[in-house]
mmCIF file of C-alpha atoms in Angstrom:
data_model
loop_
_atom_site.group_PDB
_atom_site.id
_atom_site.type_symbol
_atom_site.label_atom_id
_atom_site.label_comp_id
_atom_site.label_asym_id
_atom_site.label_seq_id
_atom_site.Cartn_x
_atom_site.Cartn_y
_atom_site.Cartn_z
ATOM 1 C CA UNK A 1 0.110 -0.018 0.159
ATOM 2 C CA UNK A 2 2.722 2.611 0.825
ATOM 3 C CA UNK A 3 4.678 1.742 -2.108
ATOM 4 C CA UNK A 4 1.753 2.465 -4.629
ATOM 5 C CA UNK A 5 0.750 5.880 -2.523
ATOM 6 C CA UNK A 6 2.747 8.728 -3.383
ATOM 7 C CA UNK A 7 2.022 10.139 -0.254
ATOM 8 C CA UNK A 8 4.392 7.760 1.691
ATOM 9 C CA UNK A 9 7.572 7.950 -1.039
ATOM 10 C CA UNK A 10 7.684 11.302 -2.701
ATOM 11 C CA UNK A 11 9.373 13.402 0.018
ATOM 12 C CA UNK A 12 12.141 10.713 0.859
ATOM 13 C CA UNK A 13 12.780 10.831 -2.889
ATOM 14 C CA UNK A 14 13.038 14.403 -2.922
ATOM 15 C CA UNK A 15 15.510 14.347 -0.017
ATOM 16 C CA UNK A 16 17.698 11.642 -1.520
ATOM 17 C CA UNK A 17 17.577 13.609 -4.992
ATOM 18 C CA UNK A 18 18.582 16.632 -3.154
ATOM 19 C CA UNK A 19 21.359 14.631 -1.474
ATOM 20 C CA UNK A 20 22.967 13.554 -4.495
ATOM 21 C CA UNK A 21 22.772 16.942 -6.329
ATOM 22 C CA UNK A 22 24.582 18.321 -3.174
ATOM 23 C CA UNK A 23 27.241 15.803 -3.653
ATOM 24 C CA UNK A 24 27.856 16.566 -7.027
ATOM 25 C CA UNK A 25 27.901 20.182 -6.655
ATOM 26 C CA UNK A 26 30.317 19.444 -3.717
ATOM 27 C CA UNK A 27 32.164 17.502 -6.108
ATOM 28 C CA UNK A 28 32.601 21.345 -7.986
ATOM 29 C CA UNK A 29 33.429 23.218 -4.795
ATOM 30 C CA UNK A 30 30.054 24.009 -2.670
ATOM 31 C CA UNK A 31 30.762 23.866 1.076
ATOM 32 C CA UNK A 32 29.413 21.056 2.809
ATOM 33 C CA UNK A 33 27.658 23.591 5.044
ATOM 34 C CA UNK A 34 25.406 24.263 1.950
ATOM 35 C CA UNK A 35 22.966 22.767 -0.634
ATOM 36 C CA UNK A 36 20.842 20.415 1.780
ATOM 37 C CA UNK A 37 23.354 17.436 1.805
ATOM 38 C CA UNK A 38 23.582 17.598 5.585
ATOM 39 C CA UNK A 39 27.236 18.245 5.815
ATOM 40 C CA UNK A 40 27.641 20.909 8.964
ATOM 41 C CA UNK A 41 30.073 20.114 11.183
ATOM 42 C CA UNK A 42 32.058 17.971 8.721
ATOM 43 C CA UNK A 43 34.481 20.859 7.856
ATOM 44 C CA UNK A 44 35.280 24.382 8.744
ATOM 45 C CA UNK A 45 32.338 26.811 8.020
ATOM 46 C CA UNK A 46 32.965 28.679 4.748
ATOM 47 C CA UNK A 47 32.654 32.022 7.076
ATOM 48 C CA UNK A 48 36.096 31.373 8.208
ATOM 49 C CA UNK A 49 37.630 31.334 4.522
ATOM 50 C CA UNK A 50 39.635 34.105 3.705
ATOM 51 C CA UNK A 51 39.233 35.905 0.193
ATOM 52 C CA UNK A 52 42.676 37.186 -0.809
ATOM 53 C CA UNK A 53 42.779 39.936 -3.844
ATOM 54 C CA UNK A 54 46.547 39.806 -4.490
ATOM 55 C CA UNK A 55 47.814 40.646 -0.969
ATOM 56 C CA UNK A 56 44.455 42.527 0.238
ATOM 57 C CA UNK A 57 42.452 40.392 2.448
ATOM 58 C CA UNK A 58 38.637 41.313 1.436
ATOM 59 C CA UNK A 59 36.374 41.270 4.809
ATOM 60 C CA UNK A 60 32.813 41.044 5.136
ATOM 61 C CA UNK A 61 32.029 43.467 7.979
ATOM 62 C CA UNK A 62 29.786 46.651 8.145
ATOM 63 C CA UNK A 63 31.440 48.551 5.419
ATOM 64 C CA UNK A 64 29.533 46.393 2.961
ATOM 65 C CA UNK A 65 26.268 48.279 3.398
ATOM 66 C CA UNK A 66 24.986 46.748 0.280
ATOM 67 C CA UNK A 67 23.129 43.555 0.894
ATOM 68 C CA UNK A 68 23.534 42.182 -2.196
ATOM 69 C CA UNK A 69 27.363 42.794 -1.860
ATOM 70 C CA UNK A 70 27.600 40.795 1.215
ATOM 71 C CA UNK A 71 25.111 37.864 -0.130
ATOM 72 C CA UNK A 72 27.746 37.904 -3.338
ATOM 73 C CA UNK A 73 30.868 37.490 -1.330
ATOM 74 C CA UNK A 74 29.078 34.995 1.003
ATOM 75 C CA UNK A 75 28.109 32.742 -1.831
ATOM 76 C CA UNK A 76 31.613 33.198 -3.189
ATOM 77 C CA UNK A 77 33.062 31.552 0.186
ATOM 78 C CA UNK A 78 30.755 28.677 0.374
ATOM 79 C CA UNK A 79 31.256 27.884 -3.677
ATOM 80 C CA UNK A 80 34.718 28.982 -4.714
ATOM 81 C CA UNK A 81 34.179 28.175 -8.375
ATOM 82 C CA UNK A 82 35.036 30.477 -11.649
ATOM 83 C CA UNK A 83 31.420 30.965 -11.819
ATOM 84 C CA UNK A 84 31.248 33.040 -8.698
ATOM 85 C CA UNK A 85 34.664 34.598 -9.180
ATOM 86 C CA UNK A 86 33.368 35.753 -12.467
ATOM 87 C CA UNK A 87 30.508 37.486 -10.399
ATOM 88 C CA UNK A 88 32.912 38.622 -8.002
ATOM 89 C CA UNK A 89 35.212 40.501 -10.471
ATOM 90 C CA UNK A 90 32.268 41.930 -12.468
ATOM 91 C CA UNK A 91 30.642 43.692 -9.081
ATOM 92 C CA UNK A 92 33.818 44.443 -7.570
ATOM 93 C CA UNK A 93 35.469 45.622 -10.850
ATOM 94 C CA UNK A 94 38.418 43.483 -10.119
ATOM 95 C CA UNK A 95 40.676 43.156 -13.283
ATOM 96 C CA UNK A 96 41.612 39.841 -14.861
ATOM 97 C CA UNK A 97 45.293 40.048 -14.031
ATOM 98 C CA UNK A 98 44.699 40.635 -9.947
ATOM 99 C CA UNK A 99 44.785 36.943 -8.199
ATOM 100 C CA UNK A 100 42.151 36.159 -6.490
ATOM 101 C CA UNK A 101 42.368 33.140 -3.527
ATOM 102 C CA UNK A 102 40.671 31.719 -1.266
ATOM 103 C CA UNK A 103 42.071 30.180 1.862
ATOM 104 C CA UNK A 104 40.879 27.936 5.036
ATOM 105 C CA UNK A 105 42.171 27.792 8.670
ATOM 106 C CA UNK A 106 43.251 24.187 9.304
ATOM 107 C CA UNK A 107 44.646 22.267 12.089
ATOM 108 C CA UNK A 108 47.264 19.538 11.101
ATOM 109 C CA UNK A 109 45.976 16.710 13.753
ATOM 110 C CA UNK A 110 49.297 14.982 13.896
ATOM 111 C CA UNK A 111 51.412 17.641 15.785
ATOM 112 C CA UNK A 112 48.737 20.001 16.182
ATOM 113 C CA UNK A 113 49.644 22.914 14.049
ATOM 114 C CA UNK A 114 47.657 25.565 12.745
ATOM 115 C CA UNK A 115 48.278 26.850 8.957
ATOM 116 C CA UNK A 116 46.021 28.095 6.405
ATOM 117 C CA UNK A 117 45.118 26.091 2.992
ATOM 118 C CA UNK A 118 44.349 26.952 -0.505
ATOM 119 C CA UNK A 119 41.044 25.898 -1.797
ATOM 120 C CA UNK A 120 40.848 28.024 -4.597
ATOM 121 C CA UNK A 121 43.079 30.675 -6.850
ATOM 122 C CA UNK A 122 42.035 32.297 -10.051
ATOM 123 C CA UNK A 123 45.573 31.866 -11.360
ATOM 124 C CA UNK A 124 45.652 28.213 -11.737
ATOM 125 C CA UNK B 1 -2.360 21.530 40.216
ATOM 126 C CA UNK B 2 -5.743 20.561 38.385
ATOM 127 C CA UNK B 3 -4.802 23.868 35.553
ATOM 128 C CA UNK B 4 -1.607 22.390 34.800
ATOM 129 C CA UNK B 5 -3.231 18.748 34.283
ATOM 130 C CA UNK B 6 -5.740 20.481 32.087
ATOM 131 C CA UNK B 7 -3.330 22.107 30.170
ATOM 132 C CA UNK B 8 -1.563 18.706 29.837
ATOM 133 C CA UNK B 9 -4.457 17.076 28.714
ATOM 134 C CA UNK B 10 -5.554 19.658 25.969
ATOM 135 C CA UNK B 11 -2.325 19.000 24.187
ATOM 136 C CA UNK B 12 -2.341 15.237 24.455
ATOM 137 C CA UNK B 13 -5.729 14.836 23.210
ATOM 138 C CA UNK B 14 -4.783 16.848 20.234
ATOM 139 C CA UNK B 15 -3.850 15.052 17.232
ATOM 140 C CA UNK B 16 -0.202 14.866 15.944
ATOM 141 C CA UNK B 17 -1.059 16.986 13.089
ATOM 142 C CA UNK B 18 -2.624 19.577 14.879
ATOM 143 C CA UNK B 19 0.234 19.552 17.466
ATOM 144 C CA UNK B 20 3.080 19.803 14.931
ATOM 145 C CA UNK B 21 1.146 22.638 12.529
ATOM 146 C CA UNK B 22 0.997 24.972 15.311
ATOM 147 C CA UNK B 23 4.738 24.514 16.703
ATOM 148 C CA UNK B 24 6.187 24.789 13.561
ATOM 149 C CA UNK B 25 4.029 27.704 12.239
ATOM 150 C CA UNK B 26 5.206 29.640 15.018
ATOM 151 C CA UNK B 27 8.485 28.901 14.083
ATOM 152 C CA UNK B 28 8.273 29.841 10.289
ATOM 153 C CA UNK B 29 6.614 33.005 11.423
ATOM 154 C CA UNK B 30 9.447 34.072 13.152
ATOM 155 C CA UNK B 31 12.348 32.594 10.566
ATOM 156 C CA UNK B 32 10.278 34.213 7.470
ATOM 157 C CA UNK B 33 11.834 37.458 7.960
ATOM 158 C CA UNK B 34 15.093 36.557 8.241
ATOM 159 C CA UNK B 35 15.716 34.215 5.055
ATOM 160 C CA UNK B 36 14.556 36.612 2.562
ATOM 161 C CA UNK B 37 17.117 36.352 -0.059
ATOM 162 C CA UNK B 38 14.561 36.536 -2.948
ATOM 163 C CA UNK B 39 13.940 39.481 -4.992
ATOM 164 C CA UNK B 40 10.554 40.836 -3.347
ATOM 165 C CA UNK B 41 8.720 40.725 -6.516
ATOM 166 C CA UNK B 42 8.454 37.132 -6.098
ATOM 167 C CA UNK B 43 7.768 36.700 -2.624
ATOM 168 C CA UNK B 44 5.217 39.600 -2.174
ATOM 169 C CA UNK B 45 2.251 37.713 -3.845
ATOM 170 C CA UNK B 46 2.929 34.573 -1.870
ATOM 171 C CA UNK B 47 2.734 36.439 1.292
ATOM 172 C CA UNK B 48 -0.494 38.145 0.366
ATOM 173 C CA UNK B 49 -2.196 34.502 0.099
ATOM 174 C CA UNK B 50 -0.666 33.363 2.946
ATOM 175 C CA UNK B 51 -2.513 36.330 4.716
ATOM 176 C CA UNK B 52 -5.763 36.061 3.057
ATOM 177 C CA UNK B 53 -5.767 32.210 3.649
ATOM 178 C CA UNK B 54 -4.862 32.808 7.253
ATOM 179 C CA UNK B 55 -7.530 35.371 8.362
ATOM 180 C CA UNK B 56 -10.020 34.093 6.307
ATOM 181 C CA UNK B 57 -10.167 30.771 7.474
ATOM 182 C CA UNK B 58 -10.543 29.448 11.052
ATOM 183 C CA UNK B 59 -8.565 26.075 10.735
ATOM 184 C CA UNK B 60 -5.805 27.532 8.308
ATOM 185 C CA UNK B 61 -3.685 25.293 9.757
ATOM 186 C CA UNK B 62 -5.286 22.031 9.086
ATOM 187 C CA UNK B 63 -5.087 23.237 4.953
ATOM 188 C CA UNK B 64 -3.332 21.763 2.656
ATOM 189 C CA UNK B 65 -2.829 25.074 0.502
ATOM 190 C CA UNK B 66 -1.876 26.924 3.395
ATOM 191 C CA UNK B 67 1.297 24.835 3.725
ATOM 192 C CA UNK B 68 2.083 24.614 -0.071
ATOM 193 C CA UNK B 69 2.121 28.433 -0.002
ATOM 194 C CA UNK B 70 4.684 28.231 2.677
ATOM 195 C CA UNK B 71 6.867 25.696 0.803
ATOM 196 C CA UNK B 72 6.656 28.053 -2.137
ATOM 197 C CA UNK B 73 7.737 30.718 0.177
ATOM 198 C CA UNK B 74 10.717 29.266 1.554
ATOM 199 C CA UNK B 75 11.574 27.319 -1.876
ATOM 200 C CA UNK B 76 11.849 30.707 -3.948
ATOM 201 C CA UNK B 77 13.926 32.434 -1.323
ATOM 202 C CA UNK B 78 16.095 29.091 -1.391
ATOM 203 C CA UNK B 79 16.409 29.266 -5.147
ATOM 204 C CA UNK B 80 17.944 33.074 -4.557
ATOM 205 C CA UNK B 81 19.985 32.206 -1.814
ATOM 206 C CA UNK B 82 21.179 28.870 -2.649
ATOM 207 C CA UNK B 83 24.733 29.212 -1.503
ATOM 208 C CA UNK B 84 23.940 30.526 1.410
ATOM 209 C CA UNK B 85 20.716 29.064 2.971
ATOM 210 C CA UNK B 86 21.409 26.709 5.558
ATOM 211 C CA UNK B 87 20.667 23.005 5.530
ATOM 212 C CA UNK B 88 17.875 23.298 7.823
ATOM 213 C CA UNK B 89 16.344 25.679 5.311
ATOM 214 C CA UNK B 90 15.591 22.637 3.404
ATOM 215 C CA UNK B 91 14.294 20.641 5.958
ATOM 216 C CA UNK B 92 11.756 23.851 6.770
ATOM 217 C CA UNK B 93 10.961 23.390 3.112
ATOM 218 C CA UNK B 94 10.352 19.731 3.648
ATOM 219 C CA UNK B 95 8.154 19.750 6.937
ATOM 220 C CA UNK B 96 5.786 22.247 4.746
ATOM 221 C CA UNK B 97 5.399 20.022 2.030
ATOM 222 C CA UNK B 98 5.167 16.819 4.524
ATOM 223 C CA UNK B 99 1.958 19.331 6.468
ATOM 224 C CA UNK B 100 0.727 19.754 2.915
ATOM 225 C CA UNK B 101 0.408 16.275 2.046
ATOM 226 C CA UNK B 102 -0.387 15.174 5.434
ATOM 227 C CA UNK B 103 -3.255 17.456 6.108
ATOM 228 C CA UNK B 104 -5.580 17.532 7.570
ATOM 229 C CA UNK B 105 -6.079 14.103 9.225
ATOM 230 C CA UNK B 106 -3.855 11.536 7.544
ATOM 231 C CA UNK B 107 -1.798 10.789 10.816
ATOM 232 C CA UNK B 108 -0.184 7.533 8.998
ATOM 233 C CA UNK B 109 1.245 9.629 6.289
ATOM 234 C CA UNK B 110 2.637 11.953 8.928
ATOM 235 C CA UNK B 111 4.098 9.623 11.154
ATOM 236 C CA UNK B 112 5.641 7.859 8.310
ATOM 237 C CA UNK B 113 7.333 10.377 6.593
ATOM 238 C CA UNK B 114 8.428 12.148 9.476
ATOM 239 C CA UNK B 115 10.361 9.006 10.854
ATOM 240 C CA UNK B 116 12.031 8.562 7.045
ATOM 241 C CA UNK B 117 12.896 11.959 7.340
ATOM 242 C CA UNK B 118 14.433 11.739 10.946
ATOM 243 C CA UNK B 119 16.510 9.034 9.387
ATOM 244 C CA UNK B 120 17.341 10.234 6.289
ATOM 245 C CA UNK B 121 18.614 13.464 7.935
ATOM 246 C CA UNK B 122 20.670 11.041 10.355
ATOM 247 C CA UNK B 123 22.039 8.551 7.840
ATOM 248 C CA UNK B 124 23.107 11.198 5.405
ATOM 249 C CA UNK B 125 24.651 13.459 8.105
ATOM 250 C CA UNK B 126 26.691 10.255 8.847
ATOM 251 C CA UNK B 127 27.738 9.583 5.115
ATOM 252 C CA UNK B 128 28.772 13.523 5.057
ATOM 253 C CA UNK B 129 30.874 12.821 8.220
ATOM 254 C CA UNK B 130 32.511 9.519 6.963
ATOM 255 C CA UNK B 131 33.624 11.056 3.531
ATOM 256 C CA UNK B 132 35.369 14.022 5.336
ATOM 257 C CA UNK B 133 39.163 13.421 6.055
ATOM 258 C CA UNK B 134 38.858 16.661 8.659
ATOM 259 C CA UNK B 135 36.259 14.916 10.595
ATOM 260 C CA UNK B 136 37.556 11.560 10.479
ATOM 261 C CA UNK B 137 40.983 12.618 11.434
ATOM 262 C CA UNK B 138 39.745 14.878 14.634
ATOM 263 C CA UNK B 139 41.276 17.943 12.992
ATOM 264 C CA UNK B 140 37.902 19.941 12.239
ATOM 265 C CA UNK B 141 36.491 19.463 15.836
ATOM 266 C CA UNK B 142 39.704 20.066 17.370
ATOM 267 C CA UNK B 143 40.127 23.613 15.641
ATOM 268 C CA UNK B 144 36.469 24.751 16.230
ATOM 269 C CA UNK B 145 36.419 23.327 19.624
ATOM 270 C CA UNK B 146 39.789 25.361 20.548
ATOM 271 C CA UNK B 147 38.048 28.234 19.220
ATOM 272 C CA UNK B 148 35.334 28.330 21.616
ATOM 273 C CA UNK B 149 32.662 27.452 19.510
ATOM 274 C CA UNK B 150 31.454 24.318 21.274
ATOM 275 C CA UNK B 151 29.780 24.155 24.928
ATOM 276 C CA UNK B 152 28.613 27.697 24.540
ATOM 277 C CA UNK B 153 25.624 27.361 27.223
ATOM 278 C CA UNK B 154 27.675 24.940 29.503
ATOM 279 C CA UNK B 155 30.411 27.586 29.421
ATOM 280 C CA UNK B 156 27.841 30.245 31.197
ATOM 281 C CA UNK B 157 26.953 27.900 33.655
ATOM 282 C CA UNK B 158 30.463 26.204 34.526
ATOM 283 C CA UNK B 159 33.267 28.300 33.392
ATOM 284 C CA UNK B 160 35.743 26.932 31.419
ATOM 285 C CA UNK B 161 38.279 27.718 29.078
ATOM 286 C CA UNK B 162 39.733 25.408 26.424
ATOM 287 C CA UNK B 163 41.580 28.044 24.923
ATOM 288 C CA UNK B 164 45.420 28.774 25.908
ATOM 289 C CA UNK B 165 44.997 32.504 25.305
ATOM 290 C CA UNK B 166 48.555 33.182 24.216
ATOM 291 C CA UNK B 167 48.031 30.699 21.163
ATOM 292 C CA UNK B 168 44.739 32.407 20.315
ATOM 293 C CA UNK B 169 46.964 35.485 19.653
ATOM 294 C CA UNK B 170 49.259 33.843 17.432
ATOM 295 C CA UNK B 171 46.360 32.740 15.580
ATOM 296 C CA UNK B 172 44.827 36.477 15.494
ATOM 297 C CA UNK B 173 48.000 37.911 14.486
ATOM 298 C CA UNK B 174 48.969 35.169 11.696
ATOM 299 C CA UNK B 175 45.583 35.043 9.902
ATOM 300 C CA UNK B 176 45.847 38.566 8.578
ATOM 301 C CA UNK B 177 49.548 38.223 7.245
ATOM 302 C CA UNK B 178 49.184 37.429 3.532
ATOM 303 C CA UNK B 179 48.731 33.180 3.236
ATOM 304 C CA UNK B 180 52.143 32.615 1.531
ATOM 305 C CA UNK B 181 54.386 34.710 4.273
ATOM 306 C CA UNK B 182 52.236 32.538 6.567
ATOM 307 C CA UNK B 183 53.739 29.913 8.538
ATOM 308 C CA UNK B 184 52.468 26.771 10.589
ATOM 309 C CA UNK B 185 51.954 27.427 14.009
ATOM 310 C CA UNK B 186 52.685 25.054 16.773
ATOM 311 C CA UNK B 187 49.946 25.498 19.348
ATOM 312 C CA UNK B 188 49.629 24.227 22.942
ATOM 313 C CA UNK B 189 47.296 21.797 23.236
ATOM 314 C CA UNK B 190 44.562 22.068 25.934
ATOM 315 C CA UNK B 191 45.260 18.826 27.589
ATOM 316 C CA UNK B 192 47.385 15.683 26.867
ATOM 317 C CA UNK B 193 46.025 13.864 24.014
ATOM 318 C CA UNK B 194 43.349 16.479 22.994
ATOM 319 C CA UNK B 195 42.701 15.605 19.184
ATOM 320 C CA UNK B 196 42.476 11.797 20.063
ATOM 321 C CA UNK B 197 39.567 13.051 22.283
ATOM 322 C CA UNK B 198 38.075 15.336 19.821
ATOM 323 C CA UNK B 199 38.500 12.291 17.217
ATOM 324 C CA UNK B 200 36.556 9.807 19.790
ATOM 325 C CA UNK B 201 33.868 12.755 20.308
ATOM 326 C CA UNK B 202 33.397 12.901 16.532
ATOM 327 C CA UNK B 203 32.936 9.095 16.535
ATOM 328 C CA UNK B 204 30.710 9.225 19.266
ATOM 329 C CA UNK B 205 28.664 11.931 17.915
ATOM 330 C CA UNK B 206 28.304 9.543 14.455
ATOM 331 C CA UNK B 207 27.438 6.624 16.611
ATOM 332 C CA UNK B 208 24.628 8.719 18.272
ATOM 333 C CA UNK B 209 22.827 9.710 14.830
ATOM 334 C CA UNK B 210 23.051 5.889 13.748
ATOM 335 C CA UNK B 211 21.451 5.121 16.649
ATOM 336 C CA UNK B 212 18.498 7.457 16.695
ATOM 337 C CA UNK B 213 18.531 6.415 12.807
ATOM 338 C CA UNK B 214 18.035 2.716 13.789
ATOM 339 C CA UNK B 215 15.730 3.250 16.817
ATOM 340 C CA UNK B 216 13.196 4.978 14.990
ATOM 341 C CA UNK B 217 11.707 1.810 13.714
ATOM 342 C CA UNK B 218 12.034 -0.453 17.062
ATOM 343 C CA UNK B 219 9.184 -0.666 19.336
ATOM 344 C CA UNK B 220 11.733 -0.195 22.638
ATOM 345 C CA UNK B 221 9.450 2.864 23.802
ATOM 346 C CA UNK B 222 11.257 4.087 26.756
ATOM 347 C CA UNK B 223 15.006 3.087 25.243
ATOM 348 C CA UNK B 224 14.369 4.696 21.893
ATOM 349 C CA UNK B 225 12.515 8.096 23.410
ATOM 350 C CA UNK B 226 15.035 8.487 25.951
ATOM 351 C CA UNK B 227 17.719 8.219 23.517
ATOM 352 C CA UNK B 228 16.100 10.605 21.173
ATOM 353 C CA UNK B 229 15.784 13.390 24.193
ATOM 354 C CA UNK B 230 19.472 12.807 25.107
ATOM 355 C CA UNK B 231 20.720 13.212 21.304
ATOM 356 C CA UNK B 232 18.526 16.849 21.483
ATOM 357 C CA UNK B 233 19.878 17.945 24.418
ATOM 358 C CA UNK B 234 23.253 16.728 23.362
ATOM 359 C CA UNK B 235 23.067 18.772 20.355
ATOM 360 C CA UNK B 236 21.806 21.844 22.261
ATOM 361 C CA UNK B 237 24.779 21.788 24.762
ATOM 362 C CA UNK B 238 27.338 21.207 22.335
ATOM 363 C CA UNK B 239 26.343 23.740 19.888
ATOM 364 C CA UNK B 240 23.468 26.330 19.693
ATOM 365 C CA UNK B 241 21.252 25.209 16.791
ATOM 366 C CA UNK B 242 17.951 26.166 18.203
ATOM 367 C CA UNK B 243 16.313 26.333 15.053
ATOM 368 C CA UNK B 244 17.231 22.878 13.581
ATOM 369 C CA UNK B 245 16.378 21.267 16.974
ATOM 370 C CA UNK B 246 13.212 22.807 16.874
ATOM 371 C CA UNK B 247 12.422 21.712 13.654
ATOM 372 C CA UNK B 248 13.838 18.276 14.713
ATOM 373 C CA UNK B 249 11.498 18.016 17.442
ATOM 374 C CA UNK B 250 8.553 18.677 15.948
ATOM 375 C CA UNK B 251 9.366 15.729 13.429
ATOM 376 C CA UNK B 252 10.140 13.599 16.389
ATOM 377 C CA UNK B 253 6.426 14.619 18.101
ATOM 378 C CA UNK B 254 4.811 13.923 14.519
ATOM 379 C CA UNK B 255 6.255 10.492 14.531
ATOM 380 C CA UNK B 256 4.879 9.651 18.433
ATOM 381 C CA UNK B 257 2.880 6.893 18.752
ATOM 382 C CA UNK B 258 -0.413 7.145 21.071
ATOM 383 C CA UNK B 259 0.994 5.384 23.554
ATOM 384 C CA UNK B 260 4.556 7.190 23.750
ATOM 385 C CA UNK B 261 2.702 10.399 23.777
ATOM 386 C CA UNK B 262 1.169 9.837 27.105
ATOM 387 C CA UNK B 263 4.773 9.721 28.758
ATOM 388 C CA UNK B 264 6.939 11.624 26.553
ATOM 389 C CA UNK B 265 5.095 14.513 24.620
ATOM 390 C CA UNK B 266 5.628 16.936 27.812
ATOM 391 C CA UNK B 267 9.479 16.648 27.355
ATOM 392 C CA UNK B 268 9.243 16.849 23.449
ATOM 393 C CA UNK B 269 6.965 20.293 23.883
ATOM 394 C CA UNK B 270 8.830 21.501 26.593
ATOM 395 C CA UNK B 271 12.466 21.101 24.341
ATOM 396 C CA UNK B 272 10.605 22.866 21.702
ATOM 397 C CA UNK B 273 9.520 25.639 23.648
ATOM 398 C CA UNK B 274 13.089 26.267 25.237
ATOM 399 C CA UNK B 275 14.388 26.148 21.577
ATOM 400 C CA UNK B 276 11.745 28.551 20.395
ATOM 401 C CA UNK B 277 12.545 31.116 23.438
ATOM 402 C CA UNK B 278 16.442 30.693 22.874
ATOM 403 C CA UNK B 279 15.544 31.133 18.842
ATOM 404 C CA UNK B 280 13.454 34.426 19.737
ATOM 405 C CA UNK B 281 15.557 35.695 22.050
ATOM 406 C CA UNK B 282 18.580 35.567 20.263
ATOM 407 C CA UNK B 283 20.494 33.235 22.292
ATOM 408 C CA UNK B 284 20.329 30.445 19.648
ATOM 409 C CA UNK B 285 20.561 30.207 15.963
ATOM 410 C CA UNK B 286 17.565 30.720 13.904
#
């Protein structure tokens, strides 16, 4: 009865489809904290990621008065990709010769050292 | 005392759909102001329709159309904010659709889907943990614990300090340097084998989630409900995910059998109300 009645299987099917779509997006660079794949608390939150334009750190702070700008930069941190990079370059008028990178804080468990790992670079 | 018993009986006599729709409605009313990623032109007509249904129909919470409109509202917002919407934004959409398809009195549909939803949330979270190197080697928990992001509520009651302050100063100075000029900084562990402890804590969380997924489909009334409540409290004490916990608790209530309700409903409802208070007061996450 339950298998033939759509009310019993439609929602679970949607959840599973969303999960696999998130895994696909994850393979393209989407943070595990986003996309509906329930990967929270499996990696450092993308808010801790740093966007560097050449030697300048881009900060998400109150100086970003436009909500859209804040949303765009957070989206770039969550999905470091050439797709989001193009949007960021256009919105903030960053020329193509400037290097844009995203770095994330990490801990090396073997010897408990703090370091930063580059997860995206525009010049690779 | 009689008044309390009357209140308890009032809630106990409601069917699961009525209970869940009322509790969940409180949360979506609060959260809908905060998840506005969409261009208002797209959500304004949906909001108007929601208001129209709500104001013209006494039993609007029992109507499928009401919950379909809410699902549409959150889905449109999700499309615009896909890269920034939290994972429990997705769960909110799932619960809206669940209430829409179970309205007004398909209790078996509600209970079954709630069980499967909780099971999938737990199992998929376990899969994500297994495929994460940072999780499995303990480094993620070690870093976040070190930064004081865990056990925030406990720290307000029992003041403890995991973080050797001199190392936090080193980290703060390091993160503003250009990455290529940056070096690895050896940190002082709060206690011996800190990383191994955090790795074990990670396994503990993983096993807890697996246990919840399995127990949902057993008939061990006391063991399973006690475990569920302990897991909910454990998550709350570890991290203030009050919005997610509120939605999760409504799903736990949705799958309660009549027999389990008599004993455990007050605890689930109490936890729901606690989380709601923490969300609204800003002491917890939305």
